[in-house]
Coordinates of C-alpha atoms in Angstrom, one line a residue:
X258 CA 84.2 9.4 65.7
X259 CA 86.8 11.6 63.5
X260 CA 87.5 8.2 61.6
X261 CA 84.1 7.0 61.3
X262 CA 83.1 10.5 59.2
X263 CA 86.3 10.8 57.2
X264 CA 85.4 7.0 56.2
X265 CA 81.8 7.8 55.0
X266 CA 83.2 10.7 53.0
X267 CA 85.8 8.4 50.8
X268 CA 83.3 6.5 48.9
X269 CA 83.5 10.1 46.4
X270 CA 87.0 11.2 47.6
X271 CA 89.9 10.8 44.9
X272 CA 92.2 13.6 46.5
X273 CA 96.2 12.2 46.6
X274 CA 96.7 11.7 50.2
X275 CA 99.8 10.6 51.7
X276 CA 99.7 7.3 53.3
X277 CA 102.6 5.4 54.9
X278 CA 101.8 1.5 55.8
X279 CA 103.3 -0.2 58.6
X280 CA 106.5 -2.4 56.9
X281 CA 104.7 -6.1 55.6
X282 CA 105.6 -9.7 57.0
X283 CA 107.7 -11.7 54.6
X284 CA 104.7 -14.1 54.2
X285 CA 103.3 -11.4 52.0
X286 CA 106.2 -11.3 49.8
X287 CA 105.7 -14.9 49.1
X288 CA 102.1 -14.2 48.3
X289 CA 103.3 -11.2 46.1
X290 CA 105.6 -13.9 44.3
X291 CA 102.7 -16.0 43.1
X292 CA 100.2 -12.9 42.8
X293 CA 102.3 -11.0 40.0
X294 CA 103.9 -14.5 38.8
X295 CA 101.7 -13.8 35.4
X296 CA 102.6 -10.5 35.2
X297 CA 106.6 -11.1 33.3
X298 CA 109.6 -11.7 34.9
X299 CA 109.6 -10.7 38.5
X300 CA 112.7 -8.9 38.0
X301 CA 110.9 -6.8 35.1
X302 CA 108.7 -5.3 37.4
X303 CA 109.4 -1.6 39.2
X304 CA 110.3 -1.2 42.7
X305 CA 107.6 1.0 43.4
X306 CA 104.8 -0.8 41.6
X307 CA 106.0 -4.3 43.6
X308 CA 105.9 -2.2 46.8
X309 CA 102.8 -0.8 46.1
X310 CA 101.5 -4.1 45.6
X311 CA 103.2 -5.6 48.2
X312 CA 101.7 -3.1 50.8
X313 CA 98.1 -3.4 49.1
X314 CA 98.6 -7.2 50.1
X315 CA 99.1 -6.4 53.4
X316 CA 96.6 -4.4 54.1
X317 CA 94.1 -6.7 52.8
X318 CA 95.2 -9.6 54.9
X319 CA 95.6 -7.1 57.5
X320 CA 91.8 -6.3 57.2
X321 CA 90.6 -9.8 57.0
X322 CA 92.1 -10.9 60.1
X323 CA 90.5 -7.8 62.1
X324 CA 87.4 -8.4 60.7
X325 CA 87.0 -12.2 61.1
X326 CA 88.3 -11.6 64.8
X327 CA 85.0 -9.2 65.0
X328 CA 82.9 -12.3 65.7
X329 CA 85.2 -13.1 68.5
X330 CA 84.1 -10.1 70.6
X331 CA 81.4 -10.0 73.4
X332 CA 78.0 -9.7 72.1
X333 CA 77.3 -7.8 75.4
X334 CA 79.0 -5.2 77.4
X335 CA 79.7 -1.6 75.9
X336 CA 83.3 -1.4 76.4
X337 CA 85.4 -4.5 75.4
X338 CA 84.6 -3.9 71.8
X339 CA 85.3 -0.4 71.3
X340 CA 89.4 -0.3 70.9
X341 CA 88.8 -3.1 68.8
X342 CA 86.0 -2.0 66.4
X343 CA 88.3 1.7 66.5
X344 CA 91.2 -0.1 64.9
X345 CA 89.1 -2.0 62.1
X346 CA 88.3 1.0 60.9
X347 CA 91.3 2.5 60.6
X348 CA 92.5 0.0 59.0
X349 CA 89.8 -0.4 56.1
X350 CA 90.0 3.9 56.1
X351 CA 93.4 3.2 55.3
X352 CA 92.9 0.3 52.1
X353 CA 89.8 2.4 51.1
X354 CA 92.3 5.2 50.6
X355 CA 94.8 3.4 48.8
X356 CA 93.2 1.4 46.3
X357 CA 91.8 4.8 45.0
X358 CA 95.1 6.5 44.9
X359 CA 96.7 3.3 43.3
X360 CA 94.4 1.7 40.8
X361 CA 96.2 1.7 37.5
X362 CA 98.9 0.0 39.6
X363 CA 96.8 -2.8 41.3
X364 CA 95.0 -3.3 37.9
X365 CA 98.0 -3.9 36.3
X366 CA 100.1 -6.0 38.5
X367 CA 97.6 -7.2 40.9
X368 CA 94.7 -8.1 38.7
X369 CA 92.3 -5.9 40.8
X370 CA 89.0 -6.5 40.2
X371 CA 85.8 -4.7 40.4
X372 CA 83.9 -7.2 42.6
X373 CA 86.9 -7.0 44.6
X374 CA 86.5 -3.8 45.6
X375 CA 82.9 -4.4 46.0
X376 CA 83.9 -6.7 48.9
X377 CA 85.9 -4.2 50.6
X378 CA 83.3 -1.8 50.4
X379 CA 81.2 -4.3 51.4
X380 CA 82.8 -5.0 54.7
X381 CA 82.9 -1.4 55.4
X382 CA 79.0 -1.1 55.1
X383 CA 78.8 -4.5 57.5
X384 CA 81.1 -2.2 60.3
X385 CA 78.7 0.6 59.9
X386 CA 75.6 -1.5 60.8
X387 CA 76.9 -3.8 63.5
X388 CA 78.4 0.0 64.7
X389 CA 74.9 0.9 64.9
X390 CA 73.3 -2.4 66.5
X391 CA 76.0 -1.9 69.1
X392 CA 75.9 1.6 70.2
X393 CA 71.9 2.4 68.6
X394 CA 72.6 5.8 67.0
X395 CA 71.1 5.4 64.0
X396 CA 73.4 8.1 62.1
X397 CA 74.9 5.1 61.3
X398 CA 72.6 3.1 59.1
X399 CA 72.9 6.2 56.5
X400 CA 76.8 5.5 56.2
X401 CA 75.8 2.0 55.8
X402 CA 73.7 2.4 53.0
X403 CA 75.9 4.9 51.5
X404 CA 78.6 1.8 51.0
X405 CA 76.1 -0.3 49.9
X406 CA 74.4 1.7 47.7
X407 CA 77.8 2.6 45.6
X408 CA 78.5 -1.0 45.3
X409 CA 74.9 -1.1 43.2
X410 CA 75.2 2.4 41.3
X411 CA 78.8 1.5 40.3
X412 CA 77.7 -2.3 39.6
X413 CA 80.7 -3.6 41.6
X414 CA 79.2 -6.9 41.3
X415 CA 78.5 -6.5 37.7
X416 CA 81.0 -8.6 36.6
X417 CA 80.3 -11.7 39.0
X418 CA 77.9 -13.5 36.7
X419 CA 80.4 -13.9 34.3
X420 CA 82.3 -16.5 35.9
X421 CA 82.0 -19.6 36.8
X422 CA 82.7 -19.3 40.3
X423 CA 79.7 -20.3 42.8
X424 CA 80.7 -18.6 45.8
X425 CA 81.6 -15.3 44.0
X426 CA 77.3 -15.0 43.4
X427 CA 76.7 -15.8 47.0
X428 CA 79.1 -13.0 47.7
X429 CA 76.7 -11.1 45.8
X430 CA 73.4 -12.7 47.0
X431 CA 74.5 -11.5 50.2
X432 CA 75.4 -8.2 50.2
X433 CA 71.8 -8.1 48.5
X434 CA 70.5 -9.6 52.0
X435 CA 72.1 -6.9 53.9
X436 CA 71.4 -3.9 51.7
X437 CA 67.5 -5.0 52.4
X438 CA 67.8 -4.8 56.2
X439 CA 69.5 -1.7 56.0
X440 CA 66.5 -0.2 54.1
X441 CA 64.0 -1.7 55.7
X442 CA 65.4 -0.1 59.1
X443 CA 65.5 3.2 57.1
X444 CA 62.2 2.9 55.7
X445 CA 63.2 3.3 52.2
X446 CA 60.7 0.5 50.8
X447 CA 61.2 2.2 47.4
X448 CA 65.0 0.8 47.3
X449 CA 63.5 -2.2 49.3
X450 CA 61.2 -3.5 46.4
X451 CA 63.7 -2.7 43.6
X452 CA 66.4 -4.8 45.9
X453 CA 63.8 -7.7 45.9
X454 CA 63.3 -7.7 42.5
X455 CA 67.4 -7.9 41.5
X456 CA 67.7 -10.7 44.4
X457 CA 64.9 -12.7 42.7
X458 CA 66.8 -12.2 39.4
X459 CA 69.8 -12.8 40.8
X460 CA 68.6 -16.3 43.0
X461 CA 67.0 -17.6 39.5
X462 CA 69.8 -17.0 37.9
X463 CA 72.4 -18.4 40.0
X464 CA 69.8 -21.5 40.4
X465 CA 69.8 -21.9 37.0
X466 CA 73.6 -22.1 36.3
X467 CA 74.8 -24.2 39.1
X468 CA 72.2 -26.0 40.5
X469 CA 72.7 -25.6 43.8
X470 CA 71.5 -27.4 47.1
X471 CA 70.8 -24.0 48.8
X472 CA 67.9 -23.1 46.3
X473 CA 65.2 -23.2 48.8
X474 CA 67.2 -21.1 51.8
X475 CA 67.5 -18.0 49.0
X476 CA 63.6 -18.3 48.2
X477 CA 63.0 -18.5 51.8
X478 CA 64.6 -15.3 52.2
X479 CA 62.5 -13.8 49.5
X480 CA 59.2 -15.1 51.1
X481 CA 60.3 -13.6 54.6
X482 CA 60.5 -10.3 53.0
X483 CA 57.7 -9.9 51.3
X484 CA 55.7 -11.4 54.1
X485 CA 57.9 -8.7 56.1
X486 CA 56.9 -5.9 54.2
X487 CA 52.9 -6.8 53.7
X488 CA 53.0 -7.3 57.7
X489 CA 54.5 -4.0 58.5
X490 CA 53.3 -1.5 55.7
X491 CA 54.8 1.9 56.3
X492 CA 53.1 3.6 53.3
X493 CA 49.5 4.8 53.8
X494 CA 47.2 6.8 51.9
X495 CA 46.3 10.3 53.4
X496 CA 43.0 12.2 53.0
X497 CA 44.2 13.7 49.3
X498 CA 45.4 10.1 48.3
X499 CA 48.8 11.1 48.6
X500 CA 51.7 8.2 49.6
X501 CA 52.9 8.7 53.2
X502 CA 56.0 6.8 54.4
X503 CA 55.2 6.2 58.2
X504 CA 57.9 5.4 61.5
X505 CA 57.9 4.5 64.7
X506 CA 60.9 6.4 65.3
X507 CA 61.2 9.4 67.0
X508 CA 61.2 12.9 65.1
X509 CA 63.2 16.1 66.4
X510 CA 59.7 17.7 67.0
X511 CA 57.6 14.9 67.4
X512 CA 58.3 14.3 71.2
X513 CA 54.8 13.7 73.0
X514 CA 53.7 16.7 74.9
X515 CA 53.4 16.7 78.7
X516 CA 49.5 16.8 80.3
X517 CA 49.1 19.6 82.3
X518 CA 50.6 19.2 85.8
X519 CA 52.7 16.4 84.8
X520 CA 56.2 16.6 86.1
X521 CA 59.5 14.9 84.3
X522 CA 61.2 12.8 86.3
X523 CA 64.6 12.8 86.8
X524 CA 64.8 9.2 85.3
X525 CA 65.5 8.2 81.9
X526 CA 65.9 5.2 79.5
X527 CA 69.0 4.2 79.0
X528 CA 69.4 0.4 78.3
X529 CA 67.2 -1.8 76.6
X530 CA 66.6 -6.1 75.9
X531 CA 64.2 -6.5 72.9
X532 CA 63.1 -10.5 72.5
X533 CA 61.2 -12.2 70.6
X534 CA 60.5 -15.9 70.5
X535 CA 56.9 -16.0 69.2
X536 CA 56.7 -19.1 67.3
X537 CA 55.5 -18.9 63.7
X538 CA 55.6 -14.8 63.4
X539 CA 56.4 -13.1 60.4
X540 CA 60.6 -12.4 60.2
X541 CA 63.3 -11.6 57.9
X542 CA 66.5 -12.0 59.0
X543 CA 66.3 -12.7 62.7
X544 CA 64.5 -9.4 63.2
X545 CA 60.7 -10.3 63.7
X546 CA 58.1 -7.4 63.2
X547 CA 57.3 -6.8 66.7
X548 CA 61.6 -6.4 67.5
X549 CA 61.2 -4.1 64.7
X550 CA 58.5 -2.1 65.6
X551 CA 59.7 -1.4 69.3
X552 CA 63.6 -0.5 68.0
X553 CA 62.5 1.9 66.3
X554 CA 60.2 3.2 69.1
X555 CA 63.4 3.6 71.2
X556 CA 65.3 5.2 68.1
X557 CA 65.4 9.5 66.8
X558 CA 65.5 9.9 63.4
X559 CA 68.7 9.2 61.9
X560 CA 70.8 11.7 61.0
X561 CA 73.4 12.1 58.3
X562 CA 76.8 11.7 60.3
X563 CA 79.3 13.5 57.6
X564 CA 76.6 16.3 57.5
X565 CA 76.5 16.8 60.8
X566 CA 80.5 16.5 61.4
X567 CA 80.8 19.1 58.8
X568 CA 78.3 21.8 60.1
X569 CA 80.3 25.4 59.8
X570 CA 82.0 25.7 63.2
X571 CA 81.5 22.1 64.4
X572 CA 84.4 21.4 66.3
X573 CA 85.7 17.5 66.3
X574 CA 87.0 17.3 69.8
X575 CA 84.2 20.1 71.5
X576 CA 81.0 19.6 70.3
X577 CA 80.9 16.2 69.7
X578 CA 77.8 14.9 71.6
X579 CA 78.5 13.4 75.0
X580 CA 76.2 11.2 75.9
X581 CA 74.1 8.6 73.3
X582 CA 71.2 10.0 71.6
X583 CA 69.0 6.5 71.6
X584 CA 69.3 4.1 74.6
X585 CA 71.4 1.1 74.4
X586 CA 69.5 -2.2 73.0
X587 CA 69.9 -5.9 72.7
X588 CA 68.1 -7.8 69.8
X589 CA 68.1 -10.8 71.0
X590 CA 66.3 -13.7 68.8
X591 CA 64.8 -16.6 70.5
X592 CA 67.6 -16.4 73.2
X593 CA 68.4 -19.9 75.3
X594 CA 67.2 -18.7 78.9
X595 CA 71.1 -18.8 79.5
X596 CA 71.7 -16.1 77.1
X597 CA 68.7 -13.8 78.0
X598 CA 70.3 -14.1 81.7
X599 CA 73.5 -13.2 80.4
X600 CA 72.2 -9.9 78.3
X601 CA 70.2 -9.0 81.6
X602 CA 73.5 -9.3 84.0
X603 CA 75.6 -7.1 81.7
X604 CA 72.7 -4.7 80.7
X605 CA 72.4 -4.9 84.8
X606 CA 76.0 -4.1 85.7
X607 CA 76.5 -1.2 83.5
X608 CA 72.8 0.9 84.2
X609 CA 74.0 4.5 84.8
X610 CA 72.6 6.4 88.0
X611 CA 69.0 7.5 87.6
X612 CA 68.8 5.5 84.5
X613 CA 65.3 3.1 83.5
X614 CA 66.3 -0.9 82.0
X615 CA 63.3 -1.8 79.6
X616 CA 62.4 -5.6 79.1
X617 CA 60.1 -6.3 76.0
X618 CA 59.2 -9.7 76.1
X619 CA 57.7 -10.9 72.8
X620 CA 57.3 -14.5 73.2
X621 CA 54.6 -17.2 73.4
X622 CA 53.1 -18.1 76.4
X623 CA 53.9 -21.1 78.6
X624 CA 51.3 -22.3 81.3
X625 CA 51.4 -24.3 84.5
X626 CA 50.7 -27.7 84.1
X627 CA 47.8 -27.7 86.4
X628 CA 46.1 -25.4 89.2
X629 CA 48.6 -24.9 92.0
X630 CA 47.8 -23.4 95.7
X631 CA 49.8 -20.7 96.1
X632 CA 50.2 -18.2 94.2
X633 CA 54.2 -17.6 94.0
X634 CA 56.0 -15.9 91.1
X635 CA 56.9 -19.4 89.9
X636 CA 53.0 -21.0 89.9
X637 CA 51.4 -19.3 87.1
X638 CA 53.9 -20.0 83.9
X639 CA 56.3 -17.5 81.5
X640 CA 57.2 -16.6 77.9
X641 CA 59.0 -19.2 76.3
X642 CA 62.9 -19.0 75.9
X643 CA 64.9 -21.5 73.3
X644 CA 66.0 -24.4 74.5
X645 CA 70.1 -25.6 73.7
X646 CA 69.1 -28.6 71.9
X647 CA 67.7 -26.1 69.3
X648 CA 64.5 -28.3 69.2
X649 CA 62.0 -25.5 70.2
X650 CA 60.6 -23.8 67.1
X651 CA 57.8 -23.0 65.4
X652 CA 57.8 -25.9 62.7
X653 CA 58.9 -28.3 65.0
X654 CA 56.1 -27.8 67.4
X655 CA 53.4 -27.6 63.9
X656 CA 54.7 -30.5 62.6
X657 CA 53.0 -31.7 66.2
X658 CA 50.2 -29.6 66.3
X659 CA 48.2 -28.3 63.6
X660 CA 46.5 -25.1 64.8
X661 CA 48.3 -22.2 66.4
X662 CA 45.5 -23.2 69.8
X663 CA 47.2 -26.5 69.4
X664 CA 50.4 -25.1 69.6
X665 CA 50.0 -22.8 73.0
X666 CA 48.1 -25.8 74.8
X667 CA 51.3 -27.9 74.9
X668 CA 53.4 -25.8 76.2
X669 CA 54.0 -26.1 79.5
X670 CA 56.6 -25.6 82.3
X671 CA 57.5 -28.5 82.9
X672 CA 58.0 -29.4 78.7
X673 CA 59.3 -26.2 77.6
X674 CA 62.2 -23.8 79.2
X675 CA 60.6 -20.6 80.0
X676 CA 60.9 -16.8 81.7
X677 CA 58.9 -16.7 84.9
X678 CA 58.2 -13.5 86.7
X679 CA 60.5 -14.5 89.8
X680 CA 63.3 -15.1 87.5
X681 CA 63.1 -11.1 87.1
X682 CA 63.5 -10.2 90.7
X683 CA 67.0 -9.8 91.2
X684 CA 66.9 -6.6 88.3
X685 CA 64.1 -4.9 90.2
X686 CA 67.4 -3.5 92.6
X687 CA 67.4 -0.7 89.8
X688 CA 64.4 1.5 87.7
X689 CA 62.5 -1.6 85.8
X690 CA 60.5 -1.1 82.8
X691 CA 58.8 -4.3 81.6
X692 CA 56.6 -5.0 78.2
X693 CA 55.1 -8.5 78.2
X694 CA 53.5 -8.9 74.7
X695 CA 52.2 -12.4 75.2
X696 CA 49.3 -15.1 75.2
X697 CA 50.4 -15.7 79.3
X698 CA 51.1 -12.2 80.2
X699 CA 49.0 -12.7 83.0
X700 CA 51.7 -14.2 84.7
X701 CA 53.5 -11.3 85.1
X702 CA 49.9 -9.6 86.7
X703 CA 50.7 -9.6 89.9
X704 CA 54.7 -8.8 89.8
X705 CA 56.1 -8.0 93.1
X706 CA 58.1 -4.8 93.7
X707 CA 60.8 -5.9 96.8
X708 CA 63.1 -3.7 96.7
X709 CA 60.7 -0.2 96.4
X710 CA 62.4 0.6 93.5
X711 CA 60.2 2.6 90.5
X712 CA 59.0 -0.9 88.5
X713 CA 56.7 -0.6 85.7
X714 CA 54.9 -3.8 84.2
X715 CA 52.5 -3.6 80.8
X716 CA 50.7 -6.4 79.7
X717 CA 49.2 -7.5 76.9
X718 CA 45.7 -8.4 76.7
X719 CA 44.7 -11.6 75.8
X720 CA 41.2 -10.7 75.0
X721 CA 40.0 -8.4 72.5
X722 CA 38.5 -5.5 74.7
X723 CA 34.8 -4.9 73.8
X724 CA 35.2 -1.1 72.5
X725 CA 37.8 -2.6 70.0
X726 CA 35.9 -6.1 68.7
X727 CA 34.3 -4.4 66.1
X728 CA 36.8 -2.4 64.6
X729 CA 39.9 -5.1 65.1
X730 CA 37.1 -8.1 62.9
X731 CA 36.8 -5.4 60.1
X732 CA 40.5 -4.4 59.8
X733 CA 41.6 -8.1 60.6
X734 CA 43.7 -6.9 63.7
X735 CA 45.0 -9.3 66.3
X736 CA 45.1 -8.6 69.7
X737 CA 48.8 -8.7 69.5
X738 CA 48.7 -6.1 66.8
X739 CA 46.6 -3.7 68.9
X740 CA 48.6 -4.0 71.6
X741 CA 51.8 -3.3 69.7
X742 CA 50.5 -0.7 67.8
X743 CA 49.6 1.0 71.4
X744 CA 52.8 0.7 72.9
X745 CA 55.1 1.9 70.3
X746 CA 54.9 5.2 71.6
X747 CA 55.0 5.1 75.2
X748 CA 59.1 4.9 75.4
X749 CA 58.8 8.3 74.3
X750 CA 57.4 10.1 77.3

């Protein structure tokens, strides 16, 4: 954690620090060879200036190879990763570090560029959020956008424009991509509609110049965040007219107060699989606004991590906190029924003592294919998972169908893979929490508990309830929405 703070600190720190780089492969002194070949006369060139070149090399590669081999690690389990992700950063600390101390130098001799430190700050914001999605304490989104909002106040990527080099503006259009979900995750819809406004510039532009086949992906991603943000407003209007940014997440003091006579249990949340395979729902990214809504449920405030680290008599290896703040979660995006199994057996395996797993299934219902005799937790459908041929999606099934009662008609079991309620039962063994925010939740109604452990099942309604017609036609709420909005809070108790 030591490293993690120091790193979000060096963004503003130009203090000489001593650094000593392990001894490069000869590969790189071939690279150097061709690198500074432009430079003069390779013997014209100082010892210390090659060296410091030669060991910026390194580093880089160095970098690159630990970050690629990022995608190689286990999407689940909470151990495996952490050595790994540890020595990343240390690494990247380490080239942050140097390229400040040595910039005339790499300038010079290397041909530095700005974008090209850009990138490298780049990658360090990336670290910070996949950090985050993998251990859920949100302290981390802040260092994120820290990184990435240097790279836009000291225009990093100014330059980019200016050459004719297609892949150097996707560079670009993606950091853009990521800087949104960042803020959006923060609430920061100021920064948000600003960074929608440079990527629509940015997309035309690059459009314009090269005319490129992927034209329509980039103004996709522009239409799923505006449709994002008009879907999931934060800002409302209090009684004096006055702007109010609104979260789901959890504030220091805003913890829900006990009714009188309640006793807390001895339980609490400590893992958590979010999913959501609605088809047709309003995304960006593969984040859909019900996934967002419930993360942040199950999230505190964020917190700035340097702050914190640097509070007067905060001591590194004593006070650091010893447990996780927010429960562990799983986004998982239209998961294959394979995948969700495999999230569930890890999530499973590593449930502390006296510890709750929540399930929130947001998916679209799938019914039997006719009326059945007995009544088994098999007989009366599931959500929908993907399927591995990839063939299950929203426009797929419109292209098919064209109304959204169309759509939930054809699915059935024996078409469409799917999440019964038995295929649950083995994970009632432990504290079970489930959320079932579908048009079948009645499936899951009459959910057998066969192992006496504490199980709790919410279901969606799939009828507007009479005290809430009214209100729900003039505001245009789904039952969905109502349902969502209700539940949002209850992870806090």
């Amino acid at each position: 954690r030591q490293a993690f703070s120091m790193l979000a600190r060096l963004v503003s720190n130009s203090s000489p620090q001593v650094i000593h780089p392990p001894r490069p492969p000869k590969v790189t002194e071939f690279a150097l060879k061709e690198i500074m070949s432009s430079g003069g006369a390779e013997d014209d060139i100082p010892q210390g200036e090659r060296k410091t070149v030669t060991d910026f090399c390194y580093l880089l590669d160095k970098s690159k190879q630990l970050f690629n081999g990022l995608r190689d690690l286990p999407q689940y389990g909470q151990k495996q990763w952490q050595s790994y992700f540890g020595r990343t950063f240390d690494v990247y600390t380490k080239l942050w570090k140097f390229q400040q101390q040595h910039r005339q130098v790499l300038d010079n001799r290397y041909g530095l560029k700005r974008w090209q430190i850009g990138e490298i700050a780049s990658k360090i914001g990336q670290l910070y959020y996949h950090y985050y999605l993998r251990t859920s304490e949100t302290s981390y989104l802040n260092e994120a956008f820290s990184f990435y909002s240097a790279i836009r106040q000291r225009s990093y990527y100014s330059q980019v424009n200016k050459e004719d080099r297609p892949e150097l503006v996707v560079k670009k259009l993606r950091y853009y991509a990521r800087f949104i979900v960042v803020c959006l995750l923060l609430n920061k819809m100021d920064v948000v509609k600003d960074l929608v406004k440079e990527l629509s510039d940015e997309i035309e532009d690059y459009t314009h110049r090269f005319n490129t086949e992927d034209q329509v992906e980039w103004n996709l991603v522009l239409q799923e965040v505006a449709a994002f943000i008009e879907a999931d407003p934060v800002m409302v209007l209090n009684d004096d007219n006055t702007i109010v940014i609104t979260s789901n997440r959890l504030a220091e003091t805003g913890a829900p107060l006990l009714e009188q006579g309640m006793i807390v249990g001895q339980l609490s949340l400590a893992d958590a699989l979010i999913i959501g395979n609605c088809n047709n729902q309003v995304k960006f990214s593969e984040l859909t606004v019900d996934m967002f809504r419930m993360l942040q449920a199950l999230e505190r405030e964020p917190m700035n991590l340097a702050s914190q680290m640097n509070k007067p008599g905060m001591q590194e290896s004593a006070d650091k906190p010893t447990r996780r703040e927010n429960p562990h979660k799983y986004l998982l995006y239209k998961p294959t029924f394979s995948q969700l199994y495999t999230f569930l057996a890890a999530s499973f395996k590593e449930l502390p003592a006296n510890s709750v797993l929540l399930i929130y299934l947001s998916a679209t219902g799938v019914f039997p294919t006719g009326r059945s005799d007995s009544e088994g937790p098999y007989d009366f459908g599931g959500v929908l998972t993907n399927s591995n041929r990839d063939i299950i999606n929203g426009d797929a099934i419109h292209k098919r169908n064209q109304s959204h009662k169309e759509i939930l008609t054809v699915l059935h079991c024996c078409c469409f893979p799917s999440l019964h309620p038995g295929d649950l039962y083995p994970f009632t063994r432990k504290p079970l929490f489930i959320i079932v925010d579908s048009s079948n939740s009645v499936a899951y109604k009459n959910f057998t508990n066969l192992f006496g452990q504490p199980l709790v099942c919410l279901l969606s309604p799939t009828a507007y309830p009479k005290a809430l017609q009214a209100c729900a036609e003039a505001y245009g709420k789904s039952v969905k929405n109502i349902f969502e909005k209700s539940t949002v809070i209850l992870p806090s108790y």
